Tab-separated table of C-alpha atoms in Angstrom:
chain	number	residue	atom	x	y	z
A	1	MET	CA	3.638	-14.284	4.303
A	2	LYS	CA	6.662	-14.468	6.611
A	3	LYS	CA	7.621	-13.074	8.771
A	4	THR	CA	11.282	-11.352	10.747
A	5	PRO	CA	11.722	-11.586	14.337
A	6	LEU	CA	11.464	-8.341	14.817
A	7	TYR	CA	7.605	-8.206	13.244
A	8	GLU	CA	5.741	-8.527	16.563
A	9	LYS	CA	8.129	-5.001	17.075
A	10	HIS	CA	7.155	-3.403	14.051
A	11	GLU	CA	3.106	-3.859	14.396
A	12	ALA	CA	3.275	-3.007	17.931
A	13	LEU	CA	5.476	0.684	15.943
A	14	HIS	CA	1.796	1.048	14.264
A	15	ALA	CA	4.200	-0.175	10.844
A	16	LYS	CA	2.352	-0.337	7.683
A	17	ILE	CA	3.410	-3.333	6.279
A	18	ILE	CA	3.716	-5.032	2.749
A	19	ASP	CA	4.192	-8.432	1.433
A	20	PHE	CA	8.096	-8.122	-0.227
A	21	GLY	CA	8.809	-10.959	-2.129
A	22	GLY	CA	6.361	-12.829	-0.031
A	23	TRP	CA	8.068	-11.419	3.455
A	24	ALA	CA	6.042	-8.575	5.760
A	25	MET	CA	8.056	-5.742	6.229
A	26	PRO	CA	7.360	-2.540	7.276
A	27	VAL	CA	7.441	-0.435	4.210
A	28	GLN	CA	7.174	2.901	6.728
A	29	TYR	CA	6.576	3.596	10.688
A	30	THR	CA	5.694	7.842	10.025
A	31	ASN	CA	6.074	8.953	6.436
A	32	VAL	CA	8.945	8.032	3.853
A	33	ILE	CA	10.062	11.325	3.753
A	34	ASP	CA	11.130	11.807	6.920
A	35	GLU	CA	12.883	8.718	7.550
A	36	HIS	CA	14.182	9.312	4.642
A	37	LYS	CA	15.904	12.755	6.002
A	38	THR	CA	15.963	11.194	9.903
A	39	THR	CA	18.875	8.825	7.983
A	40	ARG	CA	20.654	11.532	6.290
A	41	ASN	CA	20.453	13.769	8.669
A	42	ALA	CA	20.537	11.225	12.521
A	43	ALA	CA	20.407	7.964	11.779
A	44	GLY	CA	17.527	5.721	11.147
A	45	LEU	CA	17.471	1.599	12.244
A	46	PHE	CA	16.930	-1.174	9.630
A	47	ASP	CA	15.255	-4.429	9.485
A	48	ILE	CA	17.326	-6.368	7.266
A	49	CYS	CA	16.437	-9.932	8.183
A	50	HIS	CA	14.863	-10.960	5.373
A	51	MET	CA	18.343	-10.430	3.919
A	52	GLY	CA	19.933	-13.656	3.595
A	53	GLU	CA	23.478	-15.484	4.478
A	54	ILE	CA	25.562	-18.280	2.847
A	55	GLU	CA	28.312	-19.587	4.830
A	56	VAL	CA	30.992	-20.768	2.413
A	57	ARG	CA	33.759	-23.190	4.082
A	58	GLY	CA	36.452	-25.470	2.670
A	59	LYS	CA	39.544	-26.441	1.005
A	60	GLN	CA	38.298	-24.801	-1.788
A	61	ALA	CA	35.510	-22.337	-0.833
A	62	LEU	CA	37.690	-19.985	-2.743
A	63	ASP	CA	37.915	-21.967	-5.772
A	64	LEU	CA	34.306	-21.914	-5.272
A	65	LEU	CA	33.939	-18.749	-5.477
A	66	GLN	CA	36.531	-17.674	-7.600
A	67	TYR	CA	34.471	-19.677	-10.403
A	68	SER	CA	31.184	-19.082	-9.616
A	69	LEU	CA	31.435	-14.481	-8.838
A	70	THR	CA	32.019	-11.908	-11.616
A	71	ARG	CA	34.776	-10.805	-9.293
A	72	ASN	CA	38.621	-11.641	-8.262
A	73	LEU	CA	38.990	-12.242	-4.701
A	74	GLN	CA	42.403	-13.561	-4.909
A	75	ASN	CA	43.220	-10.409	-2.728
A	76	GLN	CA	40.577	-9.566	-0.619
A	77	SER	CA	41.696	-9.467	2.900
A	78	ILE	CA	40.085	-10.817	5.974
A	79	GLY	CA	37.519	-8.576	7.257
A	80	GLN	CA	37.316	-7.042	4.344
A	81	ILE	CA	34.030	-7.054	1.914
A	82	LYS	CA	33.450	-7.468	-1.958
A	83	LEU	CA	30.777	-6.692	-4.066
A	84	ALA	CA	29.871	-9.034	-6.502
A	85	ALA	CA	27.549	-10.791	-9.294
A	86	LEU	CA	26.137	-14.141	-9.679
A	87	LEU	CA	25.786	-15.052	-13.395
A	88	THR	CA	23.761	-17.692	-15.451
A	89	ARG	CA	25.422	-19.317	-18.101
A	90	GLU	CA	24.514	-16.459	-20.802
A	91	GLY	CA	26.030	-13.278	-18.925
A	92	GLY	CA	22.644	-12.624	-16.973
A	93	ILE	CA	22.379	-10.971	-13.421
A	94	ILE	CA	20.796	-13.986	-10.408
A	95	ASP	CA	22.629	-11.408	-7.707
A	96	ASP	CA	24.883	-9.093	-6.695
A	97	LEU	CA	25.544	-10.065	-3.250
A	98	THR	CA	28.648	-9.021	-0.830
A	99	VAL	CA	31.221	-11.035	0.435
A	100	TYR	CA	32.364	-11.171	3.984
A	101	LYS	CA	35.923	-12.979	4.246
A	102	ILE	CA	35.736	-14.205	8.329
A	103	ALA	CA	38.623	-16.012	7.837
A	104	GLN	CA	41.163	-18.764	5.154
A	105	GLU	CA	38.633	-20.787	3.549
A	106	HIS	CA	35.653	-19.061	5.631
A	107	TYR	CA	33.406	-16.877	3.875
A	108	MET	CA	29.895	-15.191	3.558
A	109	LEU	CA	27.687	-14.173	1.210
A	110	VAL	CA	24.838	-11.815	2.187
A	111	THR	CA	23.025	-12.392	-0.687
A	112	ASN	CA	19.534	-10.790	-2.454
A	113	ALA	CA	15.819	-11.937	-0.013
A	114	GLY	CA	13.965	-13.042	-3.522
A	115	THR	CA	16.587	-14.760	-4.512
A	116	ARG	CA	18.292	-17.104	-1.858
A	117	GLU	CA	17.486	-20.244	-2.709
A	118	ARG	CA	18.287	-19.188	-5.873
A	119	ASP	CA	21.683	-18.608	-5.937
A	120	PHE	CA	22.319	-21.088	-3.437
A	121	PHE	CA	20.939	-23.655	-5.564
A	122	TRP	CA	22.634	-22.372	-8.445
A	123	LEU	CA	26.065	-21.954	-6.420
A	124	LYS	CA	25.911	-25.245	-5.588
A	125	GLU	CA	25.773	-26.676	-9.185
A	126	LEU	CA	28.664	-25.071	-9.555
A	127	ARG	CA	30.441	-26.472	-6.854
A	128	GLU	CA	29.132	-30.002	-8.228
A	129	GLU	CA	29.834	-29.325	-11.956
A	130	GLN	CA	33.277	-27.636	-10.941
A	131	ALA	CA	34.179	-31.622	-7.721
A	132	LEU	CA	35.114	-28.038	-5.459
A	133	ASP	CA	35.660	-29.610	-1.985
A	134	CYS	CA	34.016	-27.176	0.146
A	135	THR	CA	30.706	-27.069	1.926
A	136	LEU	CA	27.295	-24.183	1.823
A	137	THR	CA	25.052	-24.087	4.382
A	138	ASP	CA	21.981	-21.431	4.327
A	139	ILE	CA	23.011	-19.868	7.077
A	140	SER	CA	19.850	-16.973	7.475
A	141	GLU	CA	17.468	-19.015	9.435
A	142	GLN	CA	19.220	-18.057	12.348
A	143	THR	CA	21.525	-15.146	11.127
A	144	GLY	CA	19.003	-11.120	11.943
A	145	LYS	CA	20.705	-8.263	10.271
A	146	LEU	CA	19.811	-4.977	11.390
A	147	ASP	CA	21.098	-1.905	9.139
A	148	LEU	CA	21.776	1.549	11.406
A	149	GLN	CA	22.455	4.044	8.294
A	150	GLY	CA	23.173	7.640	9.036
A	151	PRO	CA	26.135	10.029	9.580
A	152	LEU	CA	24.778	9.679	14.261
A	153	ALA	CA	25.322	5.098	13.723
A	154	GLU	CA	28.272	4.768	14.680
A	155	GLU	CA	27.749	7.218	18.795
A	156	ILE	CA	25.168	5.371	18.883
A	157	LEU	CA	26.386	1.647	17.730
A	158	ARG	CA	29.562	2.785	20.786
A	159	THR	CA	26.650	1.795	23.031
A	160	LEU	CA	26.341	-1.107	22.164
A	161	THR	CA	29.720	-2.482	21.823
A	162	TYR	CA	33.701	-2.467	23.489
A	163	PHE	CA	34.917	-2.749	19.925
A	164	ASP	CA	36.775	1.022	18.473
A	165	LEU	CA	34.144	1.286	15.629
A	166	SER	CA	36.515	4.656	14.284
A	167	GLN	CA	38.499	0.978	13.371
A	168	LEU	CA	36.456	0.204	10.555
A	169	ARG	CA	36.817	1.173	7.104
A	170	TYR	CA	34.148	1.659	4.989
A	171	TYR	CA	33.266	-2.077	3.744
A	172	HIS	CA	35.459	-3.911	5.953
A	173	PHE	CA	34.044	-6.243	9.248
A	174	ALA	CA	34.477	-6.808	12.773
A	175	GLU	CA	33.774	-9.877	14.618
A	176	LEU	CA	33.054	-9.426	17.976
A	177	LYS	CA	30.530	-9.542	20.929
A	178	VAL	CA	27.139	-7.308	20.631
A	179	MET	CA	25.271	-7.652	23.847
A	180	GLY	CA	28.051	-10.396	25.362
A	181	GLU	CA	26.918	-12.195	22.110
A	182	PRO	CA	29.186	-13.159	18.937
A	183	GLY	CA	28.536	-11.328	15.394
A	184	ILE	CA	29.957	-9.105	12.966
A	185	ILE	CA	29.880	-5.870	12.255
A	186	SER	CA	30.618	-3.968	8.922
A	187	ARG	CA	30.592	-0.736	7.506
A	188	SER	CA	28.529	-0.571	4.960
A	189	GLY	CA	24.478	-0.320	3.372
A	190	TYR	CA	22.516	0.962	1.377
A	191	THR	CA	21.976	4.400	1.461
A	192	GLY	CA	24.845	6.459	0.432
A	193	GLU	CA	25.211	7.750	4.428
A	194	ASP	CA	27.903	6.186	6.825
A	195	GLY	CA	26.763	3.672	8.172
A	196	PHE	CA	27.281	-0.524	9.755
A	197	GLU	CA	25.630	-3.220	9.081
A	198	ILE	CA	24.942	-5.651	12.047
A	199	TYR	CA	24.627	-9.164	12.275
A	200	ALA	CA	23.630	-11.108	15.617
A	201	SER	CA	21.597	-14.559	16.318
A	202	ALA	CA	18.160	-14.248	15.610
A	203	ASP	CA	16.930	-15.151	19.060
A	204	ILE	CA	19.388	-11.434	19.843
A	205	ILE	CA	18.586	-9.705	17.179
A	206	GLY	CA	15.139	-8.002	18.983
A	207	ASP	CA	17.129	-6.987	21.702
A	208	ILE	CA	19.703	-5.373	20.034
A	209	TRP	CA	16.782	-3.881	17.820
A	210	ASP	CA	15.566	-2.844	21.534
A	211	LYS	CA	18.558	-0.919	22.486
A	212	LEU	CA	20.212	0.752	19.250
A	213	LEU	CA	16.631	2.742	19.164
A	214	ALA	CA	17.244	2.962	23.432
A	215	ALA	CA	20.178	4.458	22.744
A	216	GLY	CA	19.619	6.905	20.402
A	217	LYS	CA	16.756	8.562	21.588
A	218	ASP	CA	18.338	11.200	22.192
A	219	LEU	CA	20.312	11.488	19.052
A	220	GLY	CA	16.890	10.735	17.360
A	221	ILE	CA	17.234	7.905	15.596
A	222	LYS	CA	13.903	6.453	13.886
A	223	PRO	CA	12.910	3.045	12.792
A	224	VAL	CA	13.106	3.565	8.598
A	225	GLY	CA	11.499	0.950	6.436
A	226	LEU	CA	11.481	-0.053	3.653
A	227	GLY	CA	9.951	3.111	1.510
A	228	ALA	CA	13.091	5.150	2.350
A	229	ARG	CA	15.249	2.771	2.055
A	230	ASP	CA	14.204	2.791	-1.905
A	231	THR	CA	14.435	6.133	-1.850
A	232	LEU	CA	17.632	6.051	-0.344
A	233	ARG	CA	19.535	3.904	-2.016
A	234	LEU	CA	17.807	5.688	-5.349
A	235	GLU	CA	19.861	8.494	-4.310
A	236	ALA	CA	23.014	6.960	-4.272
A	237	GLY	CA	23.446	5.829	-6.949
A	238	MET	CA	22.582	2.294	-5.803
A	239	MET	CA	20.823	-0.437	-8.542
A	240	LEU	CA	18.066	-3.411	-7.126
A	241	ASN	CA	18.158	-6.592	-8.539
A	242	HIS	CA	15.118	-8.068	-9.464
A	243	GLN	CA	14.435	-4.647	-11.164
A	244	ASP	CA	16.454	-2.286	-12.538
A	245	MET	CA	18.681	-5.892	-13.281
A	246	ASN	CA	17.462	-9.023	-13.882
A	247	GLU	CA	18.683	-12.479	-15.026
A	248	THR	CA	18.195	-11.197	-18.571
A	249	VAL	CA	20.926	-8.209	-17.423
A	250	THR	CA	24.533	-8.070	-18.005
A	251	PRO	CA	27.109	-5.919	-15.803
A	252	LEU	CA	28.270	-4.061	-19.062
A	253	GLU	CA	25.291	-2.626	-19.381
A	254	ILE	CA	24.776	-1.868	-16.487
A	255	PRO	CA	26.909	0.243	-13.633
A	256	TYR	CA	28.927	-2.948	-13.315
A	257	GLY	CA	31.648	-2.940	-15.235
A	258	TRP	CA	33.229	-2.656	-11.692
A	259	LEU	CA	32.496	-5.772	-11.140
A	260	VAL	CA	33.819	-7.998	-13.698
A	261	ASP	CA	37.412	-8.919	-13.147
A	262	MET	CA	37.647	-10.228	-17.226
A	263	ASP	CA	41.664	-11.771	-16.707
A	264	LYS	CA	39.831	-14.352	-14.148
A	265	GLU	CA	37.949	-18.022	-15.712
A	266	PHE	CA	33.718	-16.841	-14.415
A	267	VAL	CA	30.564	-18.715	-15.469
A	268	GLY	CA	28.689	-16.291	-17.632
A	269	ARG	CA	32.563	-14.605	-18.411
A	270	PRO	CA	31.587	-16.380	-22.246
A	271	ALA	CA	28.900	-14.778	-23.063
A	272	LEU	CA	30.402	-10.975	-21.171
A	273	GLN	CA	33.090	-11.626	-24.302
A	274	GLU	CA	30.905	-12.173	-26.550
A	275	LEU	CA	29.444	-8.574	-25.294
A	276	GLN	CA	32.362	-6.998	-25.054
A	277	LYS	CA	32.900	-7.227	-28.950
A	278	SER	CA	29.478	-6.357	-30.677
A	279	GLY	CA	29.151	-3.478	-27.320
A	280	PRO	CA	26.175	-3.565	-25.389
A	281	GLY	CA	23.051	-2.434	-26.910
A	282	LYS	CA	21.328	-1.013	-23.861
A	283	LYS	CA	22.004	0.503	-20.931
A	284	LEU	CA	21.366	2.073	-17.976
A	285	VAL	CA	21.600	5.841	-16.704
A	286	GLY	CA	20.185	7.692	-14.038
A	287	PHE	CA	18.205	11.192	-15.053
A	288	ILE	CA	16.386	14.016	-13.579
A	289	MET	CA	13.490	14.976	-14.425
A	290	THR	CA	13.031	18.628	-15.676
A	291	GLY	CA	9.742	19.829	-15.684
A	292	ARG	CA	6.191	18.475	-13.454
A	293	GLY	CA	5.729	14.715	-13.354
A	294	ILE	CA	7.387	11.106	-11.710
A	295	ALA	CA	8.652	8.303	-13.028
A	296	ARG	CA	7.783	5.507	-12.167
A	297	HIS	CA	9.160	1.354	-13.046
A	298	GLU	CA	8.563	0.254	-16.641
A	299	TYR	CA	7.359	4.125	-17.989
A	300	LYS	CA	8.561	4.347	-21.897
A	301	VAL	CA	11.144	6.325	-22.354
A	302	TYR	CA	11.474	9.089	-25.661
A	303	GLN	CA	13.732	11.024	-27.545
A	304	GLY	CA	11.305	13.549	-29.602
A	305	ALA	CA	8.596	10.581	-31.395
A	306	ARG	CA	10.757	7.565	-31.033
A	307	GLU	CA	10.352	5.530	-28.246
A	308	ILE	CA	14.194	4.171	-26.331
A	309	GLY	CA	13.835	2.815	-23.063
A	310	VAL	CA	11.666	2.334	-20.275
A	311	VAL	CA	12.350	3.292	-16.165
A	312	THR	CA	12.981	0.676	-14.189
A	313	SER	CA	12.977	3.100	-11.037
A	314	GLY	CA	11.414	6.309	-10.520
A	315	THR	CA	10.871	8.375	-7.103
A	316	PHE	CA	10.161	11.730	-5.520
A	317	SER	CA	13.995	12.645	-4.626
A	318	PRO	CA	13.076	13.968	-0.780
A	319	THR	CA	16.993	16.245	-0.263
A	320	LEU	CA	16.922	16.826	-4.354
A	321	ASN	CA	13.744	17.988	-4.056
A	322	LYS	CA	12.633	16.576	-7.354
A	323	ALA	CA	11.940	13.514	-9.082
A	324	ILE	CA	14.352	10.902	-10.268
A	325	GLY	CA	15.144	7.745	-11.721
A	326	LEU	CA	17.357	5.339	-13.591
A	327	ALA	CA	16.162	4.241	-16.736
A	328	PHE	CA	17.347	2.126	-19.610
A	329	ILE	CA	17.875	3.024	-23.057
A	330	GLU	CA	19.986	2.484	-25.971
A	331	THR	CA	23.161	3.383	-25.818
A	332	ALA	CA	23.649	5.760	-29.080
A	333	ALA	CA	20.715	8.028	-26.754
A	334	ALA	CA	23.035	7.664	-23.240
A	335	ILE	CA	24.440	10.844	-23.560
A	336	THR	CA	25.627	12.472	-20.609
A	337	ASP	CA	22.828	16.211	-20.373
A	338	ALA	CA	20.977	14.623	-23.753
A	339	GLU	CA	17.109	15.522	-23.276
A	340	ILE	CA	14.623	12.853	-22.962
A	341	SER	CA	10.896	13.360	-22.455
A	342	ILE	CA	8.982	10.379	-20.188
A	343	ALA	CA	5.039	9.256	-20.328
A	344	VAL	CA	3.798	9.735	-17.405
A	345	ARG	CA	0.798	8.794	-18.281
A	346	ASP	CA	-0.798	11.491	-20.938
A	347	THR	CA	1.547	13.733	-19.838
A	348	MET	CA	5.210	14.224	-22.168
A	349	CYS	CA	7.284	15.218	-20.391
A	350	PRO	CA	11.035	16.070	-20.106
A	351	ALA	CA	13.992	14.775	-17.527
A	352	LYS	CA	17.043	14.553	-18.776
A	353	ILE	CA	19.719	12.877	-18.431
A	354	VAL	CA	22.606	12.597	-15.465
A	355	LYS	CA	24.972	11.507	-14.104
A	356	ILE	CA	24.726	9.108	-10.797
A	357	PRO	CA	24.523	8.793	-8.245
A	358	PHE	CA	22.194	12.377	-7.227
A	359	TYR	CA	23.064	12.441	-3.815
A	360	LYS	CA	26.930	12.476	-2.518
A	361	ARG	CA	27.604	12.665	1.429
A	362	GLN	CA	30.283	15.371	2.627
A	363	LYS	CA	32.540	13.514	4.282
B	1	MET	CA	-5.375	10.126	14.322
B	2	ALA	CA	-7.777	11.675	11.196
B	3	LYS	CA	-9.621	14.960	10.918
B	4	PRO	CA	-13.455	14.479	12.124
B	5	ASN	CA	-15.498	14.391	8.907
B	6	PRO	CA	-16.764	17.680	8.322
B	7	ALA	CA	-21.149	17.203	7.831
B	8	ASP	CA	-21.579	19.987	5.004
B	9	LYS	CA	-20.307	17.580	2.444
B	10	LYS	CA	-20.826	14.010	1.376
B	11	TYR	CA	-17.952	11.384	0.454
B	12	SER	CA	-17.652	8.141	-1.583
B	13	LYS	CA	-16.266	4.950	-1.024
B	14	ASP	CA	-13.344	5.556	-2.056
B	15	HIS	CA	-12.520	8.438	-0.102
B	16	GLU	CA	-13.421	11.282	-2.557
B	17	TRP	CA	-15.486	14.549	-0.841
B	18	ALA	CA	-18.218	16.402	-2.908
B	19	LYS	CA	-19.494	20.033	-1.369
B	20	ASP	CA	-22.293	21.128	-2.799
B	21	ASN	CA	-22.228	25.182	-3.384
B	22	SER	CA	-25.238	25.217	-4.145
B	23	ASP	CA	-25.088	26.759	-7.015
B	24	GLY	CA	-25.247	23.849	-9.002
B	25	THR	CA	-21.201	23.725	-8.642
B	26	ALA	CA	-19.729	21.333	-6.301
B	27	THR	CA	-16.110	21.288	-5.227
B	28	VAL	CA	-14.736	18.026	-5.366
B	29	GLY	CA	-11.724	15.990	-2.997
B	30	ILE	CA	-9.671	13.940	-1.421
B	31	THR	CA	-10.545	12.903	2.727
B	32	ASP	CA	-8.305	13.595	5.386
B	33	TYR	CA	-8.411	9.976	6.362
B	34	ALA	CA	-7.399	9.096	2.699
B	35	GLN	CA	-3.929	12.151	3.029
B	36	GLU	CA	-3.526	9.929	6.590
B	37	MET	CA	-4.034	6.916	3.903
B	38	LEU	CA	-1.402	7.926	1.534
B	39	THR	CA	1.273	9.594	3.484
B	40	ASP	CA	3.846	12.616	2.282
B	41	ILE	CA	1.785	13.060	-0.886
B	42	VAL	CA	4.725	14.785	-2.952
B	43	PHE	CA	2.447	15.611	-6.931
B	44	VAL	CA	-0.895	16.431	-8.031
B	45	GLU	CA	-2.002	15.617	-11.412
B	46	LEU	CA	-5.167	18.204	-11.673
B	47	PRO	CA	-7.611	17.718	-14.877
B	48	ALA	CA	-8.002	20.203	-17.413
B	49	ILE	CA	-10.420	22.600	-16.832
B	50	GLY	CA	-13.436	21.980	-18.955
B	51	LYS	CA	-12.949	18.020	-18.859
B	52	LYS	CA	-16.280	16.302	-19.028
B	53	VAL	CA	-16.163	12.747	-15.886
B	54	ALA	CA	-18.559	10.462	-15.196
B	55	LYS	CA	-19.093	10.206	-11.838
B	56	GLY	CA	-16.613	7.486	-10.432
B	57	ALA	CA	-14.458	8.111	-13.395
B	58	PRO	CA	-10.822	9.109	-12.833
B	59	LEU	CA	-10.700	12.701	-12.464
B	60	ALA	CA	-7.546	13.287	-11.023
B	61	VAL	CA	-4.272	12.179	-9.841
B	62	VAL	CA	-2.261	12.010	-6.247
B	63	GLU	CA	1.413	10.725	-5.541
B	64	SER	CA	3.446	10.109	-2.483
B	65	VAL	CA	6.908	9.262	-2.473
B	66	LYS	CA	5.818	5.592	-3.129
B	67	SER	CA	2.509	5.007	-4.268
B	68	VAL	CA	0.445	6.528	-7.468
B	69	SER	CA	-3.560	7.315	-7.007
B	70	ASP	CA	-6.471	8.216	-9.250
B	71	VAL	CA	-8.415	10.288	-7.480
B	72	PHE	CA	-12.624	9.622	-8.677
B	73	ALA	CA	-15.053	12.429	-9.696
B	74	PRO	CA	-17.581	11.948	-6.773
B	75	VAL	CA	-19.924	13.251	-9.003
B	76	SER	CA	-20.600	13.685	-12.638
B	77	GLY	CA	-19.737	17.363	-14.229
B	78	GLU	CA	-17.073	19.956	-16.070
B	79	VAL	CA	-14.489	20.216	-15.091
B	80	ILE	CA	-14.914	24.501	-13.671
B	81	ALA	CA	-11.923	25.396	-11.856
B	82	VAL	CA	-8.730	23.214	-10.303
B	83	ASN	CA	-6.822	24.118	-6.496
B	84	GLY	CA	-2.990	25.790	-8.767
B	85	ALA	CA	-1.862	25.554	-5.120
B	86	LEU	CA	-1.235	22.976	-5.520
B	87	GLU	CA	1.383	22.655	-8.401
B	88	ASP	CA	3.497	23.842	-5.681
B	89	ASP	CA	2.791	22.659	-2.600
B	90	PRO	CA	0.930	19.504	-3.053
B	91	ALA	CA	1.570	18.834	1.086
B	92	LEU	CA	-1.362	20.803	1.317
B	93	VAL	CA	-3.728	18.293	0.709
B	94	ASN	CA	-1.867	16.686	3.265
B	95	ARG	CA	-2.481	19.746	5.861
B	96	ASP	CA	-5.884	20.238	4.853
B	97	ALA	CA	-7.363	18.001	2.672
B	98	PHE	CA	-10.865	19.157	3.901
B	99	GLY	CA	-10.399	23.166	2.983
B	100	GLU	CA	-6.561	24.996	0.751
B	101	GLY	CA	-6.346	20.864	0.087
B	102	TRP	CA	-9.260	20.865	-2.472
B	103	ILE	CA	-8.467	19.633	-5.665
B	104	ALA	CA	-11.417	20.461	-8.569
B	105	LYS	CA	-14.167	22.240	-8.737
B	106	MET	CA	-16.622	20.351	-10.416
B	107	LYS	CA	-20.371	21.673	-12.693
B	108	MET	CA	-22.708	18.972	-11.916
B	109	SER	CA	-24.525	17.203	-14.525
B	110	ASP	CA	-26.791	15.666	-12.199
B	111	ALA	CA	-27.083	17.258	-8.141
B	112	ALA	CA	-29.373	14.442	-7.387
B	113	GLU	CA	-26.247	11.995	-7.406
B	114	LEU	CA	-25.071	14.211	-4.511
B	115	GLY	CA	-27.677	12.305	-3.054
B	116	SER	CA	-26.049	8.925	-3.585
B	117	LEU	CA	-22.869	9.738	-0.886
B	118	MET	CA	-22.401	8.673	1.929
B	119	ASP	CA	-23.154	11.927	4.922
B	120	ALA	CA	-20.427	12.993	7.765
B	121	ALA	CA	-22.069	9.588	9.691
B	122	ALA	CA	-21.997	6.534	7.026
B	123	TYR	CA	-18.444	8.211	5.919
B	124	THR	CA	-16.947	7.907	9.517
B	125	SER	CA	-18.418	4.186	10.521
B	126	LEU	CA	-17.092	2.829	6.207
B	127	ILE	CA	-13.360	4.131	7.714
B	128	LYS	CA	-14.147	2.815	11.123
B	129	GLU	CA	-14.179	-0.977	9.400
B	130	GLU	CA	-11.947	-0.202	7.514
B	131	LYS	CA	-9.382	-0.149	10.134
B	132	HIS	CA	-10.225	-3.175	11.197
């Protein structure tokens, strides 16, 4: 298994380590509920070094991204982040990734850990196909990444940089010095809380980790594992690649329609146009269990005796104290407040379709 | 640290305990070590009263936020009572796995099976090995 630069720190903290797509990652340090609530109420620190970073530079960098990604990036300003999808020619989702516009003709793509190579080679192929003048560099190995999330994140991060973080708006970033070394801090994340994603050299990411834990000690900061990262993102209605979506799923079938700008040319667009005409047969919806039982990935969904779909993500929500999830169901059945059942082992358990997110922070 | 394993119980390698009630019945649950591995237990699926279960077959299901785990019957028999308190407060298993967090009471079909389970000392050394 691959290890992040922080692996020894996780071991020293007695984290439970799991194989996450070939990476030895901490799933929890103490327990998921405690780490989840710490992030909602104070601040959680996450090792996200496994995610990928790809640099795109050159005269036609924007042309490549416009052709490869669903989102129209024409009006993206320097210092702004845009979430976008990378599709197959058939319109299936290879990855949902964030695009950081660092300068004119200079971008950083932040990819999922498991799709980093696939993204890289697909972008390369599209660059050759279109004969575009730009470079693609996988900078994942030398780039460390931490997420600091929660209502006290800004107060804690302030101790590490002279930059005025209060000036940083949501989905924007700044290139700055972190502990004297060049880095990037963005106001963004995957938890539904205020917070930051911090990028710095893999050589100093461990020092930043230590410094943040020390700086936030009195404010209640804790390291948080992938277990709580999953419950946090699900409560916030955020989807997970290779679980809620994959290459057989298009953005039109999940709540990613807003990532698709049909007014420009991009790979997969013709397939999406076809799908728009016929209308997608299935749709990803949120649900809450109304009785006992916790729905899990791949459990079947019914309406009456008829099977109408499958759960993609399901867990116990520490904030709502209820079981929640996402499921792919027939479009005709995807009506808010409709009652469905989910087969939990031998029992049909009642659930209700609800709007996502399940949780929205008070601003 | 896990609590000590009480001497009045017998233990399976799957981390269940059985306590002989000396009237042909046994109370069963999961060990403190097991709850510590599972951490935050948020759901317990209890068996139906009257269910007949063979030793080693699934008896109940315990779920943490992230995981779903079978609880295997440490002895064969018929379920005659279940711990209904776990329906409202599954974390009882975390707080008191050997006491208030018991799962079911079984009428044993073969009380001699208890003899094939580990005593507290043997179980304690088993989990010591697992930890390494």
